[in-house]
């Protein structure tokens, strides 16, 4: 009973914290003080901008640009235009959208300057793009960014004259190849006055606003952000991952110029990315509030600080369920690993003293984790293939993203429950069945053959050699913490900006294991379950919004990225969630989860193409 209460309590607490962290804040009304960001006020601008599609060089872009010039002027900013001939790449895109467009078309950036007390100090630039793709009114991309900047500048001005200039850069032609930013940042004289850039983007119309990219050498900039942004969503793993991806935004051009800065985006409700249905009413005002709150905190701090932060080595950083940022130099990650290793060693000593741990028990625990990862990889890959991932329309896939996320969750839970009851069956050959079936199905569906074959063989071997009683409570837990520590150490060497996602859970779980190992290794007392439950909640609560964010970023084409979160959850839940003897109920639960996931996959595969898909993507 104590274990059940502790497990259920930890899960409920983790879900409560995690789901709250994954949801944007309430909207601040129009009547709020002038010094704060109000999404209700900003939505007025969104509705005015996103009345119709307004791609570069269109008549409606002229309307939007005049509207925004009037708004900047009304806010008291010095307003200017920068006119450029559309570049050849941009013209090709425009011509595909509208064959009547002229090669002599112009793109026009809009500049506004809020003077600071010291005009010689490097300025803070706030950037978003005015244009949309053909056919989309751009209620999210990027009316949300433009409207946020207008409200941010109004709030900064209401707080008093900033220390330095605040420069608004509203670019044109972003959707045709970053044309406006490419013309402005490398050569414009005003760009040399800028010391830091905050770019606001949208790849959807809802969810938390995420700071997903920075300039190089971001250490001091991140420390300033951690001190001033009250409810941040940001982590260095996202920054590292985005640097490796081929994607780009207007911020890419400023970053390539060598400027430090921050790139924010709204990524939820991904179906409305570039969609003809991306009207102002589709944009969640709470997401606008979240973007505005974070960007205003950051912009205000940068605009009023006496000196902008210097270049410093990239920081390791992550938000803690949206309540603050932990940031430290990359080298400090070794200290986290050292503490985790010391805790693990102390726990091993305590359990060994109680004669409840042996090398074969740890080996069995490690083999069980191999089974989990192999079958988790197979399930995620196979069900993604069933859902029609082979030749998808990118935007149709985005429209199904929430269902694909639910599918990935269901199959991951099925793998987790199977692992909790992992042990040798009465007939050893039964251990080969799950891996063999999944491997054959995945191969026949045209999935990636090498990973499927490898995972199937490894999973079958782990099933064949499973011990009759599975892994012991301590054998599985020690092996799991050790695996997290090993992965974290490899990441610390190869990718230190991402090592924290394994290092900190390893440290928390190792330190939690120590008092239990030395004081109640047999888990005979309720306080042992309580400690394990607290560790489970501490590790998993931040994983809820982080896993959701990761799936929004890469989960559609690569759901296998969820394996990292499955591993973390498995190690954290093991001492509380171990199934002593997997019975009919466990198998029925696994079956129900897989049937539900299969129903989602078939529905996604057989659905007509989504009505939110841009017309120009249908010929791709």
Coordinates of C-alpha atoms in Angstrom, one line a residue:
X1 CA 0.0 0.0 0.0
X2 CA 2.8 2.4 0.9
X3 CA 4.4 1.8 -2.5
X4 CA 1.2 2.3 -4.4
X5 CA 0.4 5.5 -2.6
X6 CA 3.9 6.8 -3.2
X7 CA 3.8 5.9 -6.9
X8 CA 0.4 7.4 -7.6
X9 CA 1.2 10.5 -5.6
X10 CA 4.5 11.0 -7.4
X11 CA 2.8 10.6 -10.8
X12 CA 0.0 13.0 -10.0
X13 CA 2.4 15.7 -8.6
X14 CA 4.7 15.3 -11.7
X15 CA 1.7 15.6 -14.1
X16 CA 0.3 18.6 -12.2
X17 CA 3.6 20.5 -12.3
X18 CA 4.5 19.3 -15.8
X19 CA 1.2 20.1 -17.5
X20 CA 1.0 23.5 -15.8
X21 CA 4.5 24.2 -17.1
X22 CA 3.5 23.2 -20.6
X23 CA 0.6 25.6 -20.8
X24 CA 0.9 29.3 -21.5
X25 CA -0.2 31.9 -18.9
X26 CA -3.5 33.7 -18.7
X27 CA -4.0 36.8 -20.9
X28 CA -3.4 40.2 -19.3
X29 CA -6.4 42.5 -20.1
X30 CA -6.3 45.8 -22.0
X31 CA -6.8 47.6 -18.7
X32 CA -3.5 46.4 -17.3
X33 CA -0.8 49.0 -16.4
X34 CA 1.1 50.5 -19.3
X35 CA 4.4 49.0 -18.1
X36 CA 3.3 45.4 -18.6
X37 CA 2.7 43.3 -21.7
X38 CA -1.0 42.7 -22.5
X39 CA -1.9 40.1 -25.1
X40 CA -5.4 41.7 -25.2
X41 CA -3.8 44.9 -26.5
X42 CA -1.4 43.0 -28.9
X43 CA -4.3 41.0 -30.3
X44 CA -5.8 44.2 -31.7
X45 CA -2.7 44.5 -33.9
X46 CA -2.8 40.8 -34.8
X47 CA -6.3 41.2 -36.1
X48 CA -5.4 44.3 -38.1
X49 CA -2.3 42.7 -39.7
X50 CA -3.7 39.2 -40.4
X51 CA -6.9 40.2 -42.3
X52 CA -5.6 38.7 -45.5
X53 CA -2.5 37.0 -46.9
X54 CA 0.3 39.6 -47.5
X55 CA 3.3 38.0 -49.2
X56 CA 6.2 40.2 -50.2
X57 CA 5.6 42.5 -53.2
X58 CA 1.8 42.1 -52.9
X59 CA -0.8 44.9 -52.7
X60 CA -1.7 43.7 -49.2
X61 CA 1.9 44.0 -48.0
X62 CA 1.7 47.7 -48.9
X63 CA -1.4 47.9 -46.6
X64 CA 0.3 46.1 -43.7
X65 CA 3.5 48.1 -44.1
X66 CA 1.6 51.4 -44.0
X67 CA -0.3 50.2 -41.0
X68 CA 2.8 49.3 -39.1
X69 CA 4.6 52.5 -40.1
X70 CA 1.7 54.4 -38.6
X71 CA 1.8 52.3 -35.4
X72 CA 5.6 52.9 -35.0
X73 CA 5.2 56.6 -35.6
X74 CA 2.3 56.7 -33.1
X75 CA 4.5 55.1 -30.5
X76 CA 7.0 57.9 -31.0
X77 CA 9.6 56.0 -32.9
X78 CA 11.8 57.4 -35.6
X79 CA 10.5 55.5 -38.6
X80 CA 12.4 54.7 -41.8
X81 CA 12.1 52.3 -44.8
X82 CA 14.8 50.2 -46.4
X83 CA 14.1 49.3 -50.0
X84 CA 15.8 46.6 -52.0
X85 CA 15.3 44.8 -55.3
X86 CA 14.1 41.3 -54.7
X87 CA 16.9 38.8 -55.1
X88 CA 16.8 36.0 -57.7
X89 CA 16.1 33.2 -55.2
X90 CA 13.2 35.3 -53.7
X91 CA 11.8 36.0 -57.1
X92 CA 11.7 32.3 -58.0
X93 CA 9.5 31.7 -55.0
X94 CA 7.3 34.7 -55.7
X95 CA 6.9 33.7 -59.3
X96 CA 5.9 30.2 -58.3
X97 CA 3.2 31.7 -56.0
X98 CA 2.2 34.4 -58.5
X99 CA 3.4 34.1 -62.1
X100 CA 2.4 37.8 -62.7
X101 CA 5.0 39.2 -60.3
X102 CA 7.7 41.4 -61.8
X103 CA 11.4 40.7 -61.5
X104 CA 11.8 44.4 -60.6
X105 CA 9.7 44.0 -57.5
X106 CA 10.9 45.5 -54.3
X107 CA 11.1 44.2 -50.7
X108 CA 10.8 46.9 -48.1
X109 CA 12.1 46.6 -44.5
X110 CA 10.5 48.9 -41.9
X111 CA 12.8 50.4 -39.2
X112 CA 11.8 52.1 -36.0
X113 CA 14.1 53.6 -33.4
X114 CA 13.3 54.4 -29.8
X115 CA 16.1 56.7 -28.6
X116 CA 17.9 55.9 -25.4
X117 CA 19.8 58.1 -23.0
X118 CA 23.2 57.2 -24.5
X119 CA 22.8 57.1 -28.3
X120 CA 26.4 55.8 -28.7
X121 CA 25.9 52.6 -26.8
X122 CA 25.2 49.5 -28.8
X123 CA 21.4 49.2 -29.4
X124 CA 19.0 46.4 -28.7
X125 CA 17.2 45.2 -31.9
X126 CA 13.7 43.6 -31.8
X127 CA 13.0 41.7 -35.1
X128 CA 10.1 40.0 -36.7
X129 CA 9.0 39.6 -40.3
X130 CA 5.9 41.3 -41.8
X131 CA 5.3 39.1 -44.8
X132 CA 3.4 35.8 -45.1
X133 CA 3.5 32.9 -47.5
X134 CA 1.1 33.0 -50.4
X135 CA -2.5 32.0 -49.2
X136 CA -2.0 32.4 -45.5
X137 CA -3.1 35.4 -43.5
X138 CA -0.3 34.7 -41.0
X139 CA -2.3 34.9 -37.8
X140 CA 0.7 33.2 -36.1
X141 CA 3.6 33.4 -38.5
X142 CA 4.5 36.2 -38.0
X143 CA 1.8 38.6 -37.0
X144 CA 2.4 37.2 -33.5
X145 CA 6.0 38.4 -33.5
X146 CA 5.2 41.8 -35.1
X147 CA 2.4 42.5 -32.7
X148 CA 4.5 41.4 -29.7
X149 CA 7.2 43.9 -30.7
X150 CA 4.8 46.8 -30.9
X151 CA 3.5 46.0 -27.4
X152 CA 7.0 45.4 -26.0
X153 CA 8.2 48.8 -27.3
X154 CA 5.1 50.5 -25.9
X155 CA 5.8 48.9 -22.4
X156 CA 9.5 49.8 -22.5
X157 CA 8.7 53.4 -23.3
X158 CA 6.2 53.5 -20.5
X159 CA 8.9 52.5 -18.1
X160 CA 11.0 55.5 -18.9
X161 CA 13.8 56.3 -21.4
X162 CA 16.0 53.2 -21.8
X163 CA 19.7 53.3 -21.4
X164 CA 20.4 52.6 -25.1
X165 CA 18.5 52.8 -28.3
X166 CA 15.8 50.1 -29.0
X167 CA 15.7 49.4 -32.8
X168 CA 12.7 47.7 -34.3
X169 CA 13.5 45.7 -37.5
X170 CA 10.4 44.5 -39.3
X171 CA 11.7 42.6 -42.3
X172 CA 10.1 41.8 -45.6
X173 CA 10.6 38.7 -47.7
X174 CA 11.5 36.3 -44.9
X175 CA 9.2 33.7 -46.4
X176 CA 10.9 33.8 -49.8
X177 CA 14.4 33.2 -48.5
X178 CA 15.2 35.7 -45.7
X179 CA 15.5 38.4 -48.3
X180 CA 14.9 41.4 -46.1
X181 CA 17.2 40.3 -43.4
X182 CA 19.9 39.3 -45.9
X183 CA 19.8 42.8 -47.4
X184 CA 19.8 44.6 -44.0
X185 CA 22.2 42.9 -41.6
X186 CA 25.4 42.5 -43.6
X187 CA 25.7 46.0 -45.0
X188 CA 23.3 48.6 -43.5
X189 CA 25.0 51.2 -41.4
X190 CA 22.3 51.0 -38.7
X191 CA 23.0 47.3 -38.3
X192 CA 26.5 48.2 -37.0
X193 CA 24.9 50.1 -34.2
X194 CA 23.1 47.0 -32.9
X195 CA 24.7 45.1 -30.1
X196 CA 22.1 42.3 -29.5
X197 CA 19.1 40.9 -31.4
X198 CA 15.9 39.4 -30.1
X199 CA 13.9 37.7 -32.9
X200 CA 10.3 36.6 -32.5
X201 CA 8.9 33.9 -34.7
X202 CA 6.0 31.4 -35.0
X203 CA 5.8 27.9 -36.4
X204 CA 2.2 27.5 -35.3
X205 CA -0.4 29.3 -33.3
X206 CA -0.3 28.0 -29.7
X207 CA 1.7 26.5 -26.8
X208 CA 4.5 28.0 -24.8
X209 CA 6.9 30.4 -26.4
X210 CA 10.3 28.9 -26.5
X211 CA 13.8 30.5 -26.7
X212 CA 15.3 27.9 -28.9
X213 CA 18.4 29.6 -30.4
X214 CA 21.1 32.0 -29.4
X215 CA 24.1 33.6 -30.9
X216 CA 27.6 32.1 -30.3
X217 CA 29.4 32.6 -27.0
X218 CA 26.2 33.0 -25.1
X219 CA 27.4 32.5 -21.5
X220 CA 26.9 36.0 -20.2
X221 CA 23.8 36.6 -22.2
X222 CA 22.2 33.5 -20.7
X223 CA 23.1 34.6 -17.2
X224 CA 21.4 37.9 -17.8
X225 CA 18.3 36.0 -19.1
X226 CA 18.3 33.7 -16.1
X227 CA 18.3 36.7 -13.8
X228 CA 15.4 38.7 -15.5
X229 CA 13.0 36.4 -17.4
X230 CA 10.5 35.2 -14.8
X231 CA 8.8 32.2 -16.6
X232 CA 11.3 31.1 -19.2
X233 CA 11.2 28.1 -21.6
X234 CA 14.7 27.5 -22.8
X235 CA 17.5 25.0 -22.7
X236 CA 21.0 24.5 -24.2
X237 CA 20.1 21.2 -25.8
X238 CA 17.6 23.0 -28.1
X239 CA 20.3 25.5 -29.0
X240 CA 22.7 22.8 -29.9
X241 CA 20.2 20.8 -31.9
X242 CA 19.1 23.8 -33.9
X243 CA 22.7 24.6 -34.8
X244 CA 22.9 21.1 -36.3
X245 CA 19.6 21.5 -38.3
X246 CA 19.4 23.0 -41.8
X247 CA 16.5 25.4 -40.7
X248 CA 17.0 29.1 -40.7
X249 CA 15.1 32.3 -39.7
X250 CA 15.9 36.0 -40.0
X251 CA 18.0 35.6 -36.8
X252 CA 20.4 33.3 -38.8
X253 CA 21.6 36.3 -40.8
X254 CA 22.2 38.4 -37.7
X255 CA 23.9 35.5 -36.0
X256 CA 26.2 35.0 -39.0
X257 CA 27.1 38.7 -38.7
X258 CA 28.5 37.8 -35.3
X259 CA 25.8 39.4 -33.2
X260 CA 24.7 37.8 -30.0
X261 CA 21.0 37.4 -29.4
X262 CA 17.9 35.2 -28.8
X263 CA 15.4 33.6 -31.0
X264 CA 11.9 32.9 -29.7
X265 CA 9.1 30.9 -31.3
X266 CA 5.6 29.7 -30.7
X267 CA 5.4 26.1 -32.0
X268 CA 2.1 24.6 -30.7
X269 CA -1.0 24.2 -32.9
X270 CA 1.4 23.4 -35.7
X271 CA -1.5 22.7 -38.1
X272 CA -1.8 26.4 -38.6
X273 CA 1.8 26.9 -39.8
X274 CA 1.6 28.6 -43.2
X275 CA -2.0 27.5 -43.3
X276 CA -4.8 29.3 -45.2
X277 CA -6.8 28.9 -41.9
X278 CA -4.2 30.7 -39.9
X279 CA -6.5 33.7 -39.1
X280 CA -6.1 35.9 -36.0
X281 CA -8.9 33.9 -34.3
X282 CA -6.8 30.7 -34.5
X283 CA -3.9 32.3 -32.5
X284 CA -4.1 31.4 -28.8
X285 CA -3.8 34.8 -27.0
X286 CA -2.2 33.0 -24.1
X287 CA 0.8 32.1 -26.3
X288 CA 1.1 35.7 -27.4
X289 CA 1.1 36.7 -23.7
X290 CA 3.8 34.1 -23.0
X291 CA 6.0 35.4 -25.9
X292 CA 5.5 39.0 -24.9
X293 CA 6.2 38.4 -21.2
X294 CA 9.5 36.6 -21.8
X295 CA 10.7 38.9 -24.6
X296 CA 9.7 42.1 -22.6
X297 CA 11.6 40.8 -19.5
X298 CA 14.6 40.2 -21.6
X299 CA 14.4 43.3 -23.9
X300 CA 13.9 45.6 -20.9
X301 CA 16.9 44.1 -19.1
X302 CA 19.1 44.5 -22.1
X303 CA 17.8 48.1 -22.8
X304 CA 18.5 49.3 -19.3
X305 CA 21.7 47.5 -18.3
X306 CA 24.8 49.8 -18.2
X307 CA 26.8 47.6 -20.4
X308 CA 25.7 44.7 -22.6
X309 CA 27.1 41.3 -21.6
X310 CA 30.4 40.3 -23.1
X311 CA 31.1 37.2 -25.2
X312 CA 31.7 34.2 -23.1
X313 CA 31.8 30.5 -23.6
X314 CA 28.5 28.9 -24.3
X315 CA 26.6 28.1 -21.1
X316 CA 24.8 24.9 -20.2
X317 CA 21.3 25.9 -19.2
X318 CA 17.7 24.7 -18.8
X319 CA 14.5 25.9 -17.3
X320 CA 13.0 24.1 -14.3
X321 CA 9.4 23.6 -15.3
X322 CA 9.2 27.2 -16.5
X323 CA 10.0 28.6 -13.1
X324 CA 13.5 29.7 -13.7
X325 CA 16.8 28.9 -15.4
X326 CA 19.7 26.9 -14.1
X327 CA 22.8 28.0 -16.0
X328 CA 26.5 27.2 -15.5
X329 CA 29.7 26.8 -17.6
X330 CA 30.1 23.6 -19.5
X331 CA 33.0 22.5 -17.3
X332 CA 30.7 22.5 -14.3
X333 CA 28.9 19.5 -15.8
X334 CA 31.8 17.4 -14.6
X335 CA 31.0 18.4 -11.0
X336 CA 27.4 17.2 -11.5
X337 CA 28.7 13.9 -12.8
X338 CA 31.2 13.6 -9.9
X339 CA 28.4 14.1 -7.4
X340 CA 26.2 11.6 -9.2
X341 CA 29.1 9.0 -9.3
X342 CA 29.8 9.5 -5.6
X343 CA 26.1 9.0 -4.8
X344 CA 25.9 5.9 -6.9
X345 CA 29.0 4.5 -5.3
X346 CA 27.6 5.1 -1.8
X347 CA 24.3 3.5 -2.8
X348 CA 26.1 0.4 -4.1
X349 CA 28.1 0.2 -0.9
X350 CA 25.0 0.4 1.2
X351 CA 23.0 -2.2 -0.7
X352 CA 26.1 -4.5 -0.8
X353 CA 26.4 -4.2 2.9
X354 CA 22.8 -5.4 3.2
X355 CA 23.6 -8.3 0.9
X356 CA 20.9 -7.2 -1.6
X357 CA 23.1 -6.6 -4.6
X358 CA 25.4 -8.7 -6.8
X359 CA 27.2 -8.2 -10.1
X360 CA 24.8 -10.7 -11.8
X361 CA 21.8 -8.6 -10.5
X362 CA 23.2 -5.4 -12.0
X363 CA 23.9 -7.3 -15.2
X364 CA 20.3 -8.5 -15.3
X365 CA 19.2 -4.9 -14.7
X366 CA 21.3 -3.7 -17.6
X367 CA 20.0 -6.4 -19.9
X368 CA 16.4 -5.4 -19.0
X369 CA 17.2 -1.8 -20.1
X370 CA 18.6 -3.1 -23.3
X371 CA 15.3 -4.9 -23.9
X372 CA 13.4 -1.7 -23.1
X373 CA 15.4 0.5 -25.5
X374 CA 15.3 -2.0 -28.3
X375 CA 11.6 -2.6 -28.1
X376 CA 10.9 1.1 -27.6
X377 CA 12.8 1.9 -30.7
X378 CA 11.0 -0.8 -32.7
X379 CA 7.5 0.4 -31.5
X380 CA 8.2 4.1 -32.2
X381 CA 9.6 3.3 -35.6
X382 CA 7.0 0.7 -36.7
X383 CA 4.0 2.7 -35.6
X384 CA 5.4 5.9 -37.2
X385 CA 5.6 3.9 -40.4
X386 CA 2.1 2.6 -40.1
X387 CA 0.9 6.2 -39.7
X388 CA 2.3 6.9 -43.2
X389 CA 5.6 8.6 -42.5
X390 CA 7.3 7.3 -45.7
X391 CA 6.1 10.0 -48.1
X392 CA 4.2 12.6 -46.2
X393 CA 3.2 16.1 -47.0
X394 CA 5.1 18.2 -44.5
X395 CA 2.1 20.3 -43.5
X396 CA -0.3 17.4 -43.4
X397 CA 2.1 15.8 -41.0
X398 CA 2.1 18.9 -38.9
X399 CA -1.7 18.8 -38.8
X400 CA -1.5 15.3 -37.3
X401 CA 1.3 16.2 -34.8
X402 CA -0.9 16.1 -31.7
X403 CA -2.2 12.6 -32.6
X404 CA 1.3 11.4 -33.4
X405 CA 2.4 12.6 -30.0
X406 CA -0.4 10.6 -28.4
X407 CA 0.6 7.6 -30.4
X408 CA 4.3 7.9 -29.3
X409 CA 3.1 8.2 -25.7
X410 CA 0.9 5.1 -25.9
X411 CA 3.6 2.9 -27.4
X412 CA 6.2 4.2 -25.0
X413 CA 4.0 3.3 -22.1
X414 CA 3.4 -0.1 -23.6
X415 CA 7.2 -0.7 -23.7
X416 CA 7.6 0.6 -20.2
X417 CA 5.0 -1.8 -18.8
X418 CA 6.5 -4.7 -20.7
X419 CA 9.9 -3.8 -19.2
X420 CA 8.6 -3.6 -15.7
X421 CA 7.4 -7.2 -16.0
X422 CA 10.4 -8.4 -18.1
X423 CA 11.5 -11.9 -17.3
X424 CA 12.0 -15.3 -18.9
X425 CA 8.7 -17.0 -20.0
X426 CA 7.9 -20.6 -19.4
X427 CA 9.1 -21.3 -23.0
X428 CA 12.3 -19.3 -23.7
X429 CA 11.2 -18.9 -27.3
X430 CA 8.4 -16.5 -26.3
X431 CA 11.1 -13.9 -25.5
X432 CA 11.9 -13.7 -29.2
X433 CA 8.3 -13.0 -30.3
X434 CA 7.9 -9.2 -29.7
X435 CA 11.2 -8.3 -31.4
X436 CA 10.6 -10.7 -34.3
X437 CA 7.1 -9.5 -35.0
X438 CA 8.0 -5.8 -34.8
X439 CA 11.1 -6.3 -36.9
X440 CA 9.2 -8.1 -39.7
X441 CA 6.4 -5.5 -39.7
X442 CA 8.8 -2.6 -39.7
X443 CA 10.8 -4.1 -42.5
X444 CA 7.7 -4.8 -44.6
X445 CA 6.5 -1.2 -44.2
X446 CA 9.7 0.1 -45.6
X447 CA 11.1 1.5 -42.4
X448 CA 14.8 2.2 -42.0
X449 CA 16.1 -1.3 -42.4
X450 CA 19.4 -1.1 -40.5
X451 CA 18.0 0.3 -37.3
X452 CA 15.0 -2.0 -37.4
X453 CA 17.2 -5.1 -38.0
X454 CA 19.7 -4.1 -35.2
X455 CA 16.9 -3.3 -32.7
X456 CA 15.1 -6.5 -33.5
X457 CA 18.2 -8.7 -33.0
X458 CA 19.2 -6.9 -29.8
X459 CA 15.6 -7.1 -28.4
X460 CA 15.3 -10.8 -29.3
X461 CA 18.6 -11.6 -27.6
X462 CA 17.5 -9.6 -24.5
X463 CA 14.3 -11.6 -24.4
X464 CA 16.0 -14.9 -24.9
X465 CA 18.5 -14.4 -22.1
X466 CA 16.1 -12.8 -19.6
X467 CA 16.5 -14.4 -16.2
X468 CA 13.5 -16.3 -14.7
X469 CA 12.8 -13.6 -12.1
X470 CA 13.7 -10.6 -14.2
X471 CA 15.8 -7.8 -12.6
X472 CA 15.8 -7.2 -8.8
X473 CA 14.7 -3.9 -7.5
X474 CA 18.2 -2.8 -6.6
X475 CA 19.8 -4.5 -9.6
X476 CA 17.5 -2.6 -12.0
X477 CA 17.8 0.7 -10.2
X478 CA 21.6 0.7 -9.9
X479 CA 22.0 -0.4 -13.5
X480 CA 19.6 2.3 -14.6
X481 CA 21.4 5.1 -12.7
X482 CA 24.7 3.8 -14.0
X483 CA 23.5 3.8 -17.6
X484 CA 22.3 7.5 -17.2
X485 CA 25.7 8.3 -15.7
X486 CA 27.5 6.6 -18.6
X487 CA 25.4 8.4 -21.2
X488 CA 25.8 11.7 -19.4
X489 CA 29.6 11.2 -19.3
X490 CA 29.8 10.5 -23.1
X491 CA 27.6 13.5 -23.8
X492 CA 29.8 15.7 -21.5
X493 CA 32.7 14.9 -23.8
X494 CA 30.9 15.0 -27.1
X495 CA 28.0 17.4 -26.6
X496 CA 28.3 19.2 -23.2
X497 CA 25.3 21.4 -23.9
X498 CA 23.1 18.4 -23.9
X499 CA 24.7 16.3 -21.1
X500 CA 22.5 17.9 -18.4
X501 CA 19.4 16.0 -19.5
X502 CA 21.0 12.8 -18.2
X503 CA 23.4 14.1 -15.6
X504 CA 20.9 15.9 -13.4
X505 CA 18.4 13.0 -13.2
X506 CA 21.4 10.6 -12.5
X507 CA 22.5 12.8 -9.7
X508 CA 19.0 13.2 -8.1
X509 CA 18.3 9.5 -8.3
X510 CA 21.7 8.5 -7.0
X511 CA 21.5 10.8 -4.0
X512 CA 17.9 9.6 -3.3
X513 CA 19.2 6.0 -3.4
X514 CA 21.9 6.6 -0.7
X515 CA 19.7 7.0 2.4
X516 CA 17.5 4.1 1.3
X517 CA 20.5 1.9 0.7
X518 CA 22.0 2.6 4.1
X519 CA 18.8 3.0 6.2
X520 CA 16.2 0.6 4.7
X521 CA 17.6 -1.4 1.8
X522 CA 14.7 -3.8 2.0
X523 CA 12.1 -1.0 1.5
X524 CA 10.4 -2.1 4.6
X525 CA 9.5 1.4 5.9
X526 CA 7.2 4.0 4.3
X527 CA 9.8 6.7 4.3
X528 CA 11.9 4.7 1.8
X529 CA 8.9 4.8 -0.7
X530 CA 8.5 8.5 0.1
X531 CA 12.1 9.3 -0.9
X532 CA 11.8 7.3 -4.1
X533 CA 8.5 9.1 -4.9
X534 CA 10.0 12.5 -4.4
X535 CA 12.9 11.6 -6.6
X536 CA 10.5 10.3 -9.3
X537 CA 8.5 13.5 -9.1
X538 CA 11.6 15.7 -9.2
X539 CA 13.0 13.9 -12.3
X540 CA 9.8 13.5 -14.3
X541 CA 7.9 16.8 -13.7
X542 CA 10.3 18.8 -15.9
X543 CA 10.3 16.0 -18.5
X544 CA 6.6 16.6 -19.3
X545 CA 7.0 20.0 -20.9
X546 CA 10.4 19.2 -22.2
X547 CA 9.3 16.0 -24.0
X548 CA 6.3 17.9 -25.5
X549 CA 8.6 20.6 -26.7
X550 CA 11.0 18.0 -28.2
X551 CA 8.2 16.3 -30.0
X552 CA 7.0 19.6 -31.5
X553 CA 10.5 20.1 -32.8
X554 CA 11.5 16.7 -34.1
X555 CA 8.9 14.1 -33.1
X556 CA 7.0 14.1 -36.4
X557 CA 9.8 12.8 -38.6
X558 CA 11.9 11.3 -35.8
X559 CA 9.8 10.0 -32.9
X560 CA 12.8 7.8 -31.8
X561 CA 14.0 10.9 -30.0
X562 CA 11.5 10.1 -27.3
X563 CA 13.7 7.1 -26.3
X564 CA 15.7 9.5 -24.2
X565 CA 12.7 10.5 -22.2
X566 CA 11.5 6.8 -22.0
X567 CA 14.9 5.9 -20.4
X568 CA 14.7 8.7 -17.9
X569 CA 11.2 7.8 -16.9
X570 CA 12.0 4.1 -16.6
X571 CA 15.0 4.6 -14.3
X572 CA 13.0 7.0 -12.1
X573 CA 9.9 4.8 -11.8
X574 CA 11.7 1.4 -11.4
X575 CA 11.9 1.1 -7.6
X576 CA 8.2 2.1 -7.2
X577 CA 6.7 0.6 -10.3
X578 CA 8.3 -2.8 -10.6
X579 CA 5.7 -5.5 -11.4
X580 CA 6.5 -8.5 -9.2
X581 CA 4.8 -11.0 -11.5
X582 CA 3.5 -9.9 -14.9
X583 CA 0.0 -11.3 -15.2
X584 CA -3.0 -11.1 -17.5
X585 CA -3.8 -7.6 -16.4
X586 CA -0.3 -6.4 -17.5
X587 CA -0.7 -8.0 -20.9
X588 CA -4.2 -6.7 -21.4
X589 CA -3.0 -3.2 -20.6
X590 CA -0.1 -3.5 -23.1
X591 CA -2.6 -4.8 -25.7
X592 CA -5.0 -2.0 -25.1
X593 CA -2.3 0.7 -25.4
X594 CA -1.0 -0.8 -28.6
X595 CA -4.5 -1.1 -30.1
X596 CA -5.2 2.5 -29.3
X597 CA -1.9 3.5 -30.8
X598 CA -2.7 1.4 -33.9
X599 CA -6.1 3.1 -34.3
X600 CA -4.4 6.5 -34.3
X601 CA -1.8 5.4 -36.8
X602 CA -4.4 4.0 -39.2
X603 CA -6.5 7.1 -38.8
X604 CA -3.6 9.4 -39.6
X605 CA -2.6 7.3 -42.6
X606 CA -6.1 7.1 -44.1
X607 CA -7.4 10.6 -43.3
X608 CA -7.9 12.9 -46.3
X609 CA -5.2 15.6 -46.5
X610 CA -5.8 18.2 -43.9
X611 CA -7.8 21.3 -44.8
X612 CA -5.1 23.4 -43.1
X613 CA -2.4 22.4 -45.7
X614 CA -1.2 25.3 -47.8
X615 CA -2.2 24.9 -51.4
X616 CA 1.3 25.5 -52.7
X617 CA 2.5 22.4 -50.9
X618 CA 0.2 20.0 -52.7
X619 CA 2.4 19.6 -55.7
X620 CA 5.4 18.6 -53.6

